[in-house]
Each structure stands twice: as C-alpha cells, then as structure tokens.
CSV table of C-alpha atoms and ligand atoms in Angstrom, one decimal:
chain,number,residue,atom,x,y,z
A,6,UNK,CA,-3.1,-42.5,-7.8
A,7,UNK,CA,-3.7,-38.5,-8.9
A,8,UNK,CA,-5.1,-36.1,-6.6
A,9,UNK,CA,-5.5,-32.3,-7.1
A,10,UNK,CA,-4.1,-31.3,-3.4
A,11,UNK,CA,-2.2,-33.5,-1.5
A,12,UNK,CA,-1.3,-32.6,2.3
A,13,UNK,CA,1.4,-34.4,4.2
A,14,UNK,CA,0.5,-34.1,7.5
A,15,UNK,CA,-2.2,-35.0,9.7
A,16,UNK,CA,-1.9,-32.0,12.4
A,17,UNK,CA,-4.1,-28.9,12.8
A,18,UNK,CA,-2.6,-27.6,9.6
A,19,UNK,CA,-3.1,-30.4,7.3
A,20,UNK,CA,-6.8,-31.1,8.6
A,21,UNK,CA,-7.5,-27.8,8.7
A,22,UNK,CA,-6.1,-27.4,4.9
A,23,UNK,CA,-8.1,-30.6,4.3
A,24,UNK,CA,-11.5,-29.5,5.0
A,25,UNK,CA,-11.5,-26.1,3.8
A,26,UNK,CA,-10.7,-27.5,0.7
A,27,UNK,CA,-13.5,-29.8,0.2
A,28,UNK,CA,-16.2,-27.1,2.0
A,29,UNK,CA,-15.0,-25.9,-1.7
A,30,UNK,CA,-15.2,-29.0,-3.6
A,31,UNK,CA,-11.0,-29.7,-4.3
A,32,UNK,CA,-10.3,-33.5,-3.7
A,33,UNK,CA,-7.5,-33.8,-1.3
A,34,UNK,CA,-4.9,-37.1,-0.3
A,35,UNK,CA,-3.5,-36.3,3.5
A,36,UNK,CA,-0.3,-38.3,3.8
A,37,UNK,CA,0.8,-39.0,7.8
A,38,UNK,CA,3.3,-40.4,9.0
A,39,UNK,CA,2.1,-42.1,12.8
A,40,UNK,CA,-0.7,-43.6,14.0
A,41,UNK,CA,-4.4,-42.4,14.4
A,42,UNK,CA,-4.0,-42.9,17.6
A,43,UNK,CA,-0.5,-41.1,18.2
A,44,UNK,CA,-2.0,-37.3,16.8
A,45,UNK,CA,-4.8,-37.9,18.9
A,46,UNK,CA,-2.9,-38.4,22.3
A,47,UNK,CA,-0.4,-35.8,21.7
A,48,UNK,CA,-0.6,-33.4,24.0
A,49,UNK,CA,-0.2,-29.7,23.7
A,50,UNK,CA,-1.7,-26.6,23.8
A,51,UNK,CA,-4.9,-25.5,23.8
A,52,UNK,CA,-5.5,-21.7,23.7
A,53,UNK,CA,-7.7,-20.9,20.3
A,54,UNK,CA,-8.7,-17.2,19.6
A,55,UNK,CA,-11.7,-15.5,18.4
A,56,UNK,CA,-11.6,-16.5,15.4
A,57,UNK,CA,-10.1,-19.7,14.7
A,58,UNK,CA,-13.0,-20.5,17.1
A,59,UNK,CA,-15.6,-19.0,14.7
A,60,UNK,CA,-13.7,-20.6,11.5
A,61,UNK,CA,-14.5,-23.8,13.3
A,62,UNK,CA,-18.0,-23.5,14.0
A,63,UNK,CA,-18.2,-22.0,10.8
A,64,UNK,CA,-16.7,-25.2,9.0
A,65,UNK,CA,-19.0,-27.0,10.8
A,66,UNK,CA,-16.8,-29.1,12.8
A,67,UNK,CA,-17.1,-26.5,16.4
A,68,UNK,CA,-20.2,-28.6,18.0
A,69,UNK,CA,-18.5,-29.7,20.6
A,70,UNK,CA,-15.9,-27.2,21.0
A,71,UNK,CA,-18.7,-24.8,21.4
A,72,UNK,CA,-19.7,-27.2,24.0
A,73,UNK,CA,-16.3,-28.5,26.0
A,74,UNK,CA,-14.3,-25.2,25.2
A,75,UNK,CA,-13.9,-22.3,28.1
A,76,UNK,CA,-14.3,-19.2,27.1
A,77,UNK,CA,-12.1,-16.6,28.3
A,78,UNK,CA,-12.8,-12.7,29.0
A,79,UNK,CA,-9.9,-12.1,31.0
A,80,UNK,CA,-6.3,-13.5,32.4
A,81,UNK,CA,-3.6,-12.4,34.8
A,82,UNK,CA,-0.5,-11.5,34.7
A,83,UNK,CA,0.9,-12.3,38.8
A,84,UNK,CA,4.7,-10.7,39.8
A,85,UNK,CA,6.4,-9.2,43.5
A,86,UNK,CA,3.1,-11.6,44.3
A,87,UNK,CA,0.4,-10.1,42.8
A,88,UNK,CA,-1.7,-10.7,40.4
A,89,UNK,CA,-3.3,-8.5,37.7
A,90,UNK,CA,-6.0,-8.9,36.1
A,91,UNK,CA,-7.2,-7.9,32.1
A,92,UNK,CA,-10.4,-7.5,30.4
A,93,UNK,CA,-9.6,-9.5,27.4
A,94,UNK,CA,-12.8,-9.2,26.0
A,95,UNK,CA,-13.6,-5.1,27.5
A,96,UNK,CA,-10.4,-3.6,25.8
A,97,UNK,CA,-10.8,-5.5,22.0
A,98,UNK,CA,-14.2,-5.0,22.1
A,99,UNK,CA,-15.9,-8.5,22.8
A,100,UNK,CA,-13.6,-10.3,22.0
A,101,UNK,CA,-12.5,-13.4,23.7
A,102,UNK,CA,-9.8,-17.2,23.7
A,103,UNK,CA,-11.0,-20.5,24.3
A,104,UNK,CA,-9.1,-22.7,26.0
A,105,UNK,CA,-10.0,-26.4,23.9
A,106,UNK,CA,-6.9,-28.7,23.8
A,107,UNK,CA,-5.0,-28.9,20.5
A,108,UNK,CA,-6.0,-33.3,20.9
A,109,UNK,CA,-9.3,-32.3,20.5
A,110,UNK,CA,-9.6,-30.0,18.1
A,111,UNK,CA,-7.4,-32.6,16.0
A,112,UNK,CA,-9.8,-35.6,17.2
A,113,UNK,CA,-12.7,-33.3,15.9
A,114,UNK,CA,-11.6,-33.0,12.1
A,115,UNK,CA,-10.1,-36.9,11.9
A,116,UNK,CA,-13.9,-37.5,13.2
A,117,UNK,CA,-14.7,-34.4,10.3
A,118,UNK,CA,-12.6,-35.9,7.4
A,119,UNK,CA,-13.5,-39.7,7.9
A,120,UNK,CA,-17.4,-38.1,7.0
A,121,UNK,CA,-16.5,-37.0,3.8
A,122,UNK,CA,-15.0,-39.9,2.8
A,123,UNK,CA,-12.0,-38.6,1.5
A,124,UNK,CA,-8.7,-39.9,1.6
A,125,UNK,CA,-6.1,-40.0,4.9
A,126,UNK,CA,-4.0,-42.5,5.0
A,127,UNK,CA,-1.9,-42.7,8.8
A,128,UNK,CA,1.2,-44.8,9.4
A,129,UNK,CA,2.1,-43.9,5.8
A,130,UNK,CA,6.0,-45.1,5.5
A,131,UNK,CA,9.2,-43.0,4.0
A,132,UNK,CA,7.1,-40.1,2.5
A,133,UNK,CA,8.7,-38.1,0.0
A,134,UNK,CA,8.1,-35.4,-2.7
A,135,UNK,CA,9.6,-34.4,-5.2
A,136,UNK,CA,9.2,-32.8,-9.1
A,137,UNK,CA,8.5,-29.9,-6.5
A,138,UNK,CA,8.7,-27.3,-10.1
A,139,UNK,CA,7.3,-29.1,-12.6
A,140,UNK,CA,3.5,-28.5,-12.9
A,141,UNK,CA,2.7,-32.4,-11.6
A,142,UNK,CA,4.6,-33.2,-8.5
A,143,UNK,CA,4.4,-36.0,-7.0
A,144,UNK,CA,4.7,-37.6,-3.2
A,145,UNK,CA,5.8,-41.0,-2.7
A,146,UNK,CA,5.3,-42.7,0.2
A,147,UNK,CA,4.4,-47.0,1.7
A,148,UNK,CA,1.8,-47.9,3.8
A,149,UNK,CA,0.9,-51.5,4.6
A,150,UNK,CA,4.5,-52.3,2.4
A,151,UNK,CA,3.1,-51.2,-0.7
A,152,UNK,CA,4.2,-48.3,-2.8
A,153,UNK,CA,2.9,-45.7,-3.8
A,154,UNK,CA,3.0,-42.9,-5.8
A,155,UNK,CA,0.5,-39.8,-5.7
A,156,UNK,CA,0.5,-37.2,-8.9
A,157,UNK,CA,-1.1,-33.6,-7.3
A,158,UNK,CA,-1.7,-29.8,-9.2
A,159,UNK,CA,-0.1,-28.9,-5.3
A,160,UNK,CA,1.2,-30.2,-2.8
A,161,UNK,CA,1.0,-28.7,0.8
A,162,UNK,CA,3.7,-28.9,3.6
A,163,UNK,CA,1.4,-29.2,6.7
A,164,UNK,CA,4.2,-32.0,8.3
A,165,UNK,CA,5.5,-29.7,11.5
A,166,UNK,CA,8.4,-28.6,12.1
A,167,UNK,CA,10.1,-31.6,11.6
A,168,UNK,CA,9.0,-32.7,8.8
A,169,UNK,CA,10.2,-33.7,5.0
A,170,UNK,CA,8.8,-30.7,2.7
A,171,UNK,CA,11.3,-27.7,4.2
A,172,UNK,CA,13.9,-30.2,3.9
A,173,UNK,CA,12.3,-30.4,0.2
A,174,UNK,CA,12.6,-26.7,-0.9
A,175,UNK,CA,16.2,-26.7,-3.0
A,176,UNK,CA,19.7,-25.9,-1.9
A,177,UNK,CA,19.9,-21.7,-1.5
A,178,UNK,CA,15.9,-20.9,-1.9
A,179,UNK,CA,15.4,-20.4,1.6
A,180,UNK,CA,16.4,-18.7,4.7
A,181,UNK,CA,15.5,-19.7,7.9
A,182,UNK,CA,15.3,-17.3,11.2
A,183,UNK,CA,16.0,-18.6,14.3
A,184,UNK,CA,16.3,-17.9,17.9
A,185,UNK,CA,17.0,-20.3,20.8
A,186,UNK,CA,15.3,-19.7,24.5
A,187,UNK,CA,18.3,-20.8,27.0
A,188,UNK,CA,15.2,-22.6,28.3
A,189,UNK,CA,11.9,-24.9,28.2
A,190,UNK,CA,9.0,-25.6,30.2
A,191,UNK,CA,8.0,-28.3,31.5
A,192,UNK,CA,4.1,-29.5,31.5
A,193,UNK,CA,1.8,-31.0,33.2
A,194,UNK,CA,-2.0,-33.1,33.6
A,195,UNK,CA,-3.6,-32.8,37.0
A,196,UNK,CA,-6.6,-34.5,38.2
A,197,UNK,CA,-7.3,-31.3,40.1
A,198,UNK,CA,-10.1,-28.9,39.8
A,199,UNK,CA,-9.1,-25.5,37.9
A,200,UNK,CA,-8.4,-23.0,40.9
A,201,UNK,CA,-8.9,-20.3,39.0
A,202,UNK,CA,-11.3,-20.1,36.2
A,203,UNK,CA,-8.6,-17.8,34.0
A,204,UNK,CA,-5.2,-18.4,33.0
A,205,UNK,CA,-2.6,-16.8,35.6
A,206,UNK,CA,1.3,-16.0,33.2
A,207,UNK,CA,3.7,-15.8,36.4
A,208,UNK,CA,6.5,-13.5,36.6
A,209,UNK,CA,8.9,-15.3,39.6
A,210,UNK,CA,12.5,-14.9,40.8
A,211,UNK,CA,12.4,-18.6,40.2
A,212,UNK,CA,11.3,-18.9,37.0
A,213,UNK,CA,8.5,-18.4,34.8
A,214,UNK,CA,5.0,-20.2,35.7
A,215,UNK,CA,1.9,-20.7,33.8
A,216,UNK,CA,-1.7,-21.9,35.2
A,217,UNK,CA,-3.8,-22.6,32.9
A,218,UNK,CA,-6.5,-26.0,32.9
A,219,UNK,CA,-8.2,-27.9,30.0
A,220,UNK,CA,-11.4,-28.9,31.9
A,221,UNK,CA,-13.9,-28.6,34.7
A,222,UNK,CA,-11.3,-31.0,36.6
A,223,UNK,CA,-8.1,-31.1,34.7
A,224,UNK,CA,-5.7,-28.4,35.5
A,225,UNK,CA,-3.0,-27.6,33.1
A,226,UNK,CA,0.4,-26.0,34.5
A,227,UNK,CA,4.2,-24.9,33.2
A,228,UNK,CA,7.2,-23.8,34.6
A,229,UNK,CA,10.4,-22.5,33.4
A,230,UNK,CA,13.5,-25.6,33.7
A,231,UNK,CA,16.8,-25.9,31.8
A,232,UNK,CA,16.1,-26.5,27.8
A,233,UNK,CA,17.6,-30.0,28.3
A,234,UNK,CA,16.1,-30.6,31.6
A,235,UNK,CA,16.0,-34.5,32.6
A,236,UNK,CA,11.5,-35.2,33.8
A,237,UNK,CA,13.1,-38.1,36.3
A,238,UNK,CA,14.6,-35.4,38.0
A,239,UNK,CA,11.5,-33.7,39.1
A,240,UNK,CA,9.1,-35.8,41.6
A,241,UNK,CA,5.4,-35.1,41.3
A,242,UNK,CA,6.1,-34.2,44.8
A,243,UNK,CA,9.2,-32.0,43.8
A,244,UNK,CA,6.5,-30.3,41.1
A,245,UNK,CA,4.4,-29.8,42.9
A,246,UNK,CA,6.4,-28.1,45.4
A,247,UNK,CA,8.0,-25.5,43.1
A,248,UNK,CA,4.3,-25.1,41.0
A,249,UNK,CA,3.4,-23.8,44.6
A,250,UNK,CA,6.3,-21.5,44.9
A,251,UNK,CA,6.2,-19.8,41.8
A,252,UNK,CA,2.5,-19.6,41.4
A,253,UNK,CA,1.1,-18.8,45.2
A,254,UNK,CA,0.0,-15.2,45.8
A,255,UNK,CA,-0.9,-12.8,48.9
A,256,UNK,CA,-4.6,-13.3,47.5
A,257,UNK,CA,-4.9,-16.9,48.5
A,258,UNK,CA,-4.5,-17.8,44.9
A,259,UNK,CA,-2.7,-21.1,44.6
A,260,UNK,CA,-3.7,-23.9,42.1
A,261,UNK,CA,-5.2,-27.0,43.6
A,262,UNK,CA,-2.8,-30.2,44.1
A,263,UNK,CA,-4.2,-33.5,42.3
A,264,UNK,CA,-2.6,-36.8,40.6
A,265,UNK,CA,-0.6,-36.2,38.0
A,266,UNK,CA,-1.3,-38.2,35.3
A,267,UNK,CA,1.1,-36.6,32.1
A,268,UNK,CA,4.7,-35.0,32.4
A,269,UNK,CA,6.5,-33.7,29.3
A,270,UNK,CA,9.9,-30.8,29.1
A,271,UNK,CA,9.5,-28.4,25.8
A,272,UNK,CA,12.2,-26.7,24.9
A,273,UNK,CA,11.3,-22.7,23.3
A,274,UNK,CA,12.6,-21.9,20.2
A,275,UNK,CA,11.6,-19.4,17.6
A,276,UNK,CA,12.2,-20.2,13.7
A,277,UNK,CA,10.8,-18.6,10.4
A,278,UNK,CA,11.5,-20.2,6.9
A,279,UNK,CA,11.3,-17.2,3.8
A,280,UNK,CA,9.5,-17.7,1.1
A,281,UNK,CA,7.2,-20.2,2.6
A,282,UNK,CA,6.2,-21.1,-1.1
A,283,UNK,CA,9.1,-23.2,-3.8
A,284,UNK,CA,7.2,-23.9,-7.3
A,285,UNK,CA,4.6,-26.1,-6.1
A,286,UNK,CA,5.0,-26.9,-2.9
A,287,UNK,CA,3.5,-25.0,0.0
A,288,UNK,CA,4.4,-25.0,3.6
A,289,UNK,CA,1.7,-24.1,6.8
A,290,UNK,CA,2.2,-24.4,10.4
A,291,UNK,CA,5.4,-25.2,12.2
A,292,UNK,CA,6.8,-26.8,9.2
A,293,UNK,CA,7.4,-23.0,8.0
A,294,UNK,CA,7.5,-21.3,11.1
A,295,UNK,CA,7.7,-22.0,15.6
A,296,UNK,CA,6.8,-19.7,18.1
A,297,UNK,CA,7.7,-19.8,21.5
A,298,UNK,CA,4.8,-21.0,23.7
A,299,UNK,CA,4.0,-18.2,25.9
A,300,UNK,CA,1.8,-16.3,23.8
A,301,UNK,CA,0.1,-19.3,22.7
A,302,UNK,CA,0.2,-18.6,19.0
A,303,UNK,CA,1.5,-22.0,17.6
A,304,UNK,CA,-2.1,-23.2,16.4
A,305,UNK,CA,-3.9,-20.1,15.5
A,306,UNK,CA,-0.6,-19.5,13.0
A,307,UNK,CA,-1.1,-22.9,11.7
A,308,UNK,CA,-5.2,-21.5,10.8
A,309,UNK,CA,-4.1,-18.7,9.4
A,310,UNK,CA,-1.7,-19.9,7.0
A,311,UNK,CA,-4.7,-22.1,5.9
A,312,UNK,CA,-7.3,-20.1,5.5
A,313,UNK,CA,-5.1,-18.0,2.9
A,314,UNK,CA,-3.8,-21.1,1.0
A,315,UNK,CA,-7.4,-22.8,0.6
A,316,UNK,CA,-8.4,-19.8,-0.2
A,317,UNK,CA,-5.9,-19.0,-3.3
A,318,UNK,CA,-6.2,-22.5,-4.3
A,319,UNK,CA,-10.0,-21.8,-4.8
A,320,UNK,CA,-8.9,-18.5,-7.1
A,321,UNK,CA,-6.9,-20.9,-8.9
A,322,UNK,CA,-9.4,-23.9,-9.1
A,323,UNK,CA,-13.0,-21.3,-9.6
A,324,UNK,CA,-10.5,-18.7,-12.2
A,325,UNK,CA,-7.2,-20.3,-13.1
A,326,UNK,CA,-5.9,-17.5,-11.7
A,327,UNK,CA,-2.8,-18.2,-9.8
A,328,UNK,CA,-2.2,-14.1,-8.4
A,329,UNK,CA,-3.6,-15.6,-4.5
A,330,UNK,CA,-0.9,-18.6,-4.9
A,331,UNK,CA,1.9,-16.1,-5.6
A,332,UNK,CA,0.8,-13.5,-2.7
A,333,UNK,CA,0.7,-17.1,-0.5
A,334,UNK,CA,3.6,-16.3,1.2
A,335,UNK,CA,4.3,-12.7,1.6
A,336,UNK,CA,0.3,-12.6,3.4
A,337,UNK,CA,1.3,-14.9,5.6
A,338,UNK,CA,4.8,-13.5,6.7
A,339,UNK,CA,2.9,-10.2,7.6
A,340,UNK,CA,1.2,-12.7,10.1
A,341,UNK,CA,3.4,-14.9,11.6
A,342,UNK,CA,6.2,-11.6,12.1
A,343,UNK,CA,3.9,-10.0,13.7
A,344,UNK,CA,3.0,-13.5,15.9
A,345,UNK,CA,6.8,-14.0,16.6
A,346,UNK,CA,7.7,-10.4,17.4
A,347,UNK,CA,4.3,-10.9,20.2
A,348,UNK,CA,6.0,-14.2,21.4
A,349,UNK,CA,8.8,-13.1,21.6
A,350,UNK,CA,7.9,-10.3,24.0
A,351,UNK,CA,5.7,-12.7,26.0
A,352,UNK,CA,8.4,-14.8,26.2
A,353,UNK,CA,11.7,-12.6,27.5
A,354,UNK,CA,9.2,-10.4,29.5
A,355,UNK,CA,8.4,-13.5,31.6
A,356,UNK,CA,10.6,-15.7,31.8
A,357,UNK,CA,14.4,-15.4,33.8
A,358,UNK,CA,17.4,-16.0,31.7
A,359,UNK,CA,20.6,-17.6,33.1
A,360,UNK,CA,22.7,-14.3,32.0
A,361,UNK,CA,20.4,-11.7,33.0
A,362,UNK,CA,20.9,-8.7,34.4
A,363,UNK,CA,19.9,-7.0,38.1
A,364,UNK,CA,19.4,-4.6,35.0
A,365,UNK,CA,17.2,-7.0,32.8
A,366,UNK,CA,15.5,-8.3,36.7
A,367,UNK,CA,14.3,-4.7,36.6
A,368,UNK,CA,13.6,-3.4,32.7
A,369,UNK,CA,10.9,-7.0,33.5
A,370,UNK,CA,9.0,-5.9,36.4
A,371,UNK,CA,8.9,-2.5,34.9
A,372,UNK,CA,7.4,-3.9,31.9
A,373,UNK,CA,5.2,-5.9,33.7
A,374,UNK,CA,4.3,-2.9,36.1
A,375,UNK,CA,3.4,-0.9,32.6
A,376,UNK,CA,1.4,-3.9,31.2
A,377,UNK,CA,-1.1,-4.0,34.0
A,378,UNK,CA,-1.1,-0.6,35.2
A,379,UNK,CA,-2.0,1.7,31.4
A,380,UNK,CA,-5.0,1.0,29.4
A,381,UNK,CA,-2.9,1.2,26.6
A,382,UNK,CA,-0.6,-1.0,27.1
A,383,UNK,CA,-3.3,-3.3,28.2
A,384,UNK,CA,-5.2,-3.1,25.4
A,385,UNK,CA,-1.7,-3.7,22.6
A,386,UNK,CA,-1.5,-7.0,25.1
A,387,UNK,CA,-5.5,-8.1,24.7
A,388,UNK,CA,-5.9,-7.3,21.0
A,389,UNK,CA,-2.8,-9.5,20.5
A,390,UNK,CA,-3.7,-12.6,22.6
A,391,UNK,CA,-7.1,-12.3,21.4
A,392,UNK,CA,-5.9,-12.8,17.8
A,393,UNK,CA,-5.5,-9.7,15.3
A,394,UNK,CA,-7.4,-9.5,12.7
A,395,UNK,CA,-8.1,-12.5,10.4
A,396,UNK,CA,-9.9,-12.2,6.9
A,397,UNK,CA,-11.8,-15.5,6.8
A,398,UNK,CA,-13.6,-16.8,3.3
A,399,UNK,CA,-14.6,-20.3,2.8
A,400,UNK,CA,-15.2,-19.7,-0.5
B,147,LIG,N1,4.8,-38.0,7.0
B,147,LIG,C1,4.2,-37.8,7.0
B,147,LIG,N2,3.5,-37.0,8.3
B,147,LIG,C2,3.9,-36.4,8.3
B,147,LIG,C3,5.9,-36.0,8.5
B,147,LIG,C4,6.4,-36.6,7.4
B,147,LIG,N3,7.4,-37.0,7.4
B,147,LIG,N4,6.7,-35.5,9.4
B,147,LIG,C5,5.6,-35.0,10.1
B,147,LIG,N5,4.7,-35.7,9.9
B,147,LIG,C6,3.0,-35.1,11.0
B,147,LIG,C7,3.1,-35.1,12.3
B,147,LIG,O1,3.0,-36.2,12.4
B,147,LIG,C8,2.8,-34.8,12.6
B,147,LIG,O2,1.0,-35.2,13.0
B,147,LIG,O3,2.6,-34.0,11.0
B,147,LIG,C9,1.5,-33.0,11.7
B,147,LIG,C10,2.3,-32.5,11.4
B,147,LIG,O4,1.3,-31.6,12.8
B,147,LIG,P1,2.0,-30.3,13.8
B,147,LIG,O5,3.0,-30.3,14.6
B,147,LIG,O6,1.2,-30.8,14.7
B,147,LIG,O7,2.1,-29.1,12.9
B,147,LIG,P2,0.8,-28.1,12.0
B,147,LIG,O8,-0.4,-29.4,11.8
B,147,LIG,O9,1.5,-27.0,11.7
B,147,LIG,O10,-0.2,-27.6,13.6
B,147,LIG,C11,0.7,-26.2,14.3
B,147,LIG,O11,1.3,-27.6,16.3
B,147,LIG,O12,3.1,-27.7,17.2
B,147,LIG,C12,2.2,-27.4,17.6
B,147,LIG,O13,1.6,-25.4,18.6
B,147,LIG,C13,2.1,-26.4,17.6
B,147,LIG,O14,0.0,-25.7,18.2
B,147,LIG,C14,1.2,-25.5,16.7
B,147,LIG,C15,0.1,-26.9,15.6
B,148,LIG,C1,-2.1,-24.2,27.6
B,148,LIG,O1,-3.6,-23.9,28.2
B,148,LIG,O2,-1.8,-25.7,27.6
B,148,LIG,C2,-1.6,-23.3,27.5
B,148,LIG,C3,-1.8,-22.2,27.5
B,148,LIG,C4,-1.2,-20.9,27.2
B,148,LIG,C5,-0.1,-20.3,26.9
B,148,LIG,C6,0.8,-22.2,26.7
B,148,LIG,C7,0.0,-23.3,26.6
B,148,LIG,O3,0.7,-19.7,26.4
C-alpha cells in the first residue's frame, strides 16, 4: 500500500488533517489502534475557540455543530462566594466560544471521512513507524491478523500523548519540557439541566471547581482532587455534596442535581516536545504537547497544528516547495507556548496546591480580583480564551 500522507491516530488532530488534505486533493491513510466506538465514546473536554468553529464550518463539517453547539458570549469567575462575569464577546470585538463535546467533533469527522471513501483503519494492532530519515518512510501494522505495510511521502504523528510516534524520534533529537501538577480533576456528566447558560470557574478554599454543560439536559462538572485519586472513594452523594459546597454563591447560583451517568479522574500536566518534526515524521496535537484542561485549549491547539501542516503539505504537492514543512515546528511552537502560558496561568490561579503558603493564597485572590475588576486584564484573558488569531488557509 502507498499513500502521500500516512496519518497515525483518529482523534481530532488526525481526522481534521485527513479532511484538510482531502480538500486539497492530497491522499492519506488514517491508522487508528482503537475501535470506532471507543474513539467516539471517549469523554473529553468540549470548548471550541471561535476560529475552530469557523474552520469546521468552512471545511463543510459544521452542520451539527451549528445546530447543537452551545455558543457562549461570556463566562464567570467565582471566588469568595461571588460570581463575576466576563463578557468575552464584548471584549474581543465579537468573538465567542462554543461548547460542543470533543466526542461529537470526532463523530462528525469520522462521518465526513467515511463519506470521502478514503481509507481509515480502526483496531490496527502493533502500529510502528520506520525509515523516517529516508524519502520513503513506512508504517507497519496489522488488521484482522494480517500484516500491512504502508509506504508514504510523509507521516503525521497524531497519536496522542501515549502514542508511538514521539518515541519514534531518534535518541537525542527531541527535548521534552514538562510540568506535572499536584492535583487532578474528577469530572462527571449528570442528567440535569444546566443552571447557568455560561461556564463558571470557581476558586474555593476547598479547591477548584468548574461548572460546564453538554446540552440543555446535561451538566458537566469538575472538582479538583489529588492526582491519583481513587474514583471509588467518591459516591454520587459525596460528589454532589462537594460540588454544592464549592460552587454555591451568594447570588443563589448552584448546579442542578441529577443522576450521574459518567465519572472519572484525570491527572493534570503540561508538556511540550521540541522540535515537532524529525525527517519525514511530523507530530501534531497531543502527541507533541498537552495542556492542563483549565484553559480549554487542548483540542484547539491540535486543530491549529494540523491547519499549519495541511498548508505546508499543500505547498509541497502544489509547488514542490518544502519551505512550509521546514517552518512547521517553529510556527506551531509559538502558538503552543502561548497556550501553555495561558493554561498554566489559569491552572495556578484557580487551584489550591498542597504546598502553597498563605502568601500564595492571598496572591491568587488578588489575581482574581484584578482579572475581574480591570478591563485591561479581562481583555487579555478574553483574547486568550476565545483563541489567539489564527491564519486559516484551506488552499
Ligand atoms: N497507533 C494508532 N493510533 C494510536 C496509537 C497507535 N500506537 N496510539 C494512540 N492512538 C490513537 C488514540 O487511540 C487516539 O484515537 O491516536 C488518537 C489520538 O487522539 P487524541 O488523544 O484525542 O489526540 P489529538 O487528536 O491530538 O487531540 C487532542 O485530545 O486529549 C485531548 O484534550 C486533548 O482536546 C485535546 C485533543
Ligand atoms: C468541559 O466542558 O468539559 C470543559 C470546559 C472548560 C474547561 C475544561 C473542560 O476549561
């Protein structure tokens, strides 16, 4: 088997890249090691920046997003029992964010991929990359017990943080920048109508909490917990008790309670791999970098990488110029580090660290007081939250 671009991983990065290449008439094969149901049902975050929504619509995959996505013009910060509103749209010249589960994005993109008739392999076993320093790299895997060999011009490593592409870089060719946080998030989905139509980020003396949603009938909530917390320690009653304690504010806001139908604990980490390319292997999305979810940037960063990569591959196939490919890593990393900075800032401002001092606590309150009181500070926060400017070229 031969293709122009072999894409490893059918998460948002791999699927978006496949469709961006399709729109440019470039062939690809997507190789995913999990099943279709697993990929679609995996519960993840769900905030799309303005440009990501615009991108999905421009790519022709935004119909359900436009219909079912929840557009938000603002959000709240809550601390000392008070909610403070930040009007994102007013502060950013009309931009907003849209709440639409990552699994819905993935579902729409799989449907779009299948409609193109281009190959997408699920449940591929023992996926391995080789010859990335040559002009004909190769991907090996098995489907239904049969060995497959896929030669290609380029490999896109879109296989997430635990994938095989980043470890496929030769020893010494990659530097990882890492920060592990001393807490995690316990997240739930509940059958309960959202009690606020915008997100509420809460800083509480018992720890961070976040109010979000998935639909007019489903509430999504998170609590700061220790990083390796055993979910078995959290009965539904204990979860609701803690959510209500942290989130209730003097204006009467509190989440509506309802049956919990999904729960899990996620550790928090910041990581960046530099460079994002070696030879003919390009990393995109979580395979190259992860952010703590507090800034809601993960999916949007993955989309930004593949927009840059698709444009560079487009240039290569159209005019035989490798300039865009050579600049890929530097262009992506500038945005990645700004998103890292913002995600780190949101995380350290809103969480209680086990080793924090009374000075840190006062400083965090001052930070929140400043962010919710100064138009200049709010504007900076809003500009980052809705997404820094992104140059999209569909070719
Ligand atoms: N071979 C093939 N596919 C693999 C392999 C492998 N060895 N290892 C992992 N994968 C697949 C995973 O099963 C997954 O479907 O690669 C895909 C990677 O998808 P994501 O982890 O969703 O990463 P990405 O597409 O970069 O999207 C980033 O995901 O983790 C969230 O918050 C993050 O929103 C961000 C987004
Ligand atoms: C979510 O709705 O899952 C969500 C929202 C905002 C975040 C993280 C997750 O910062």
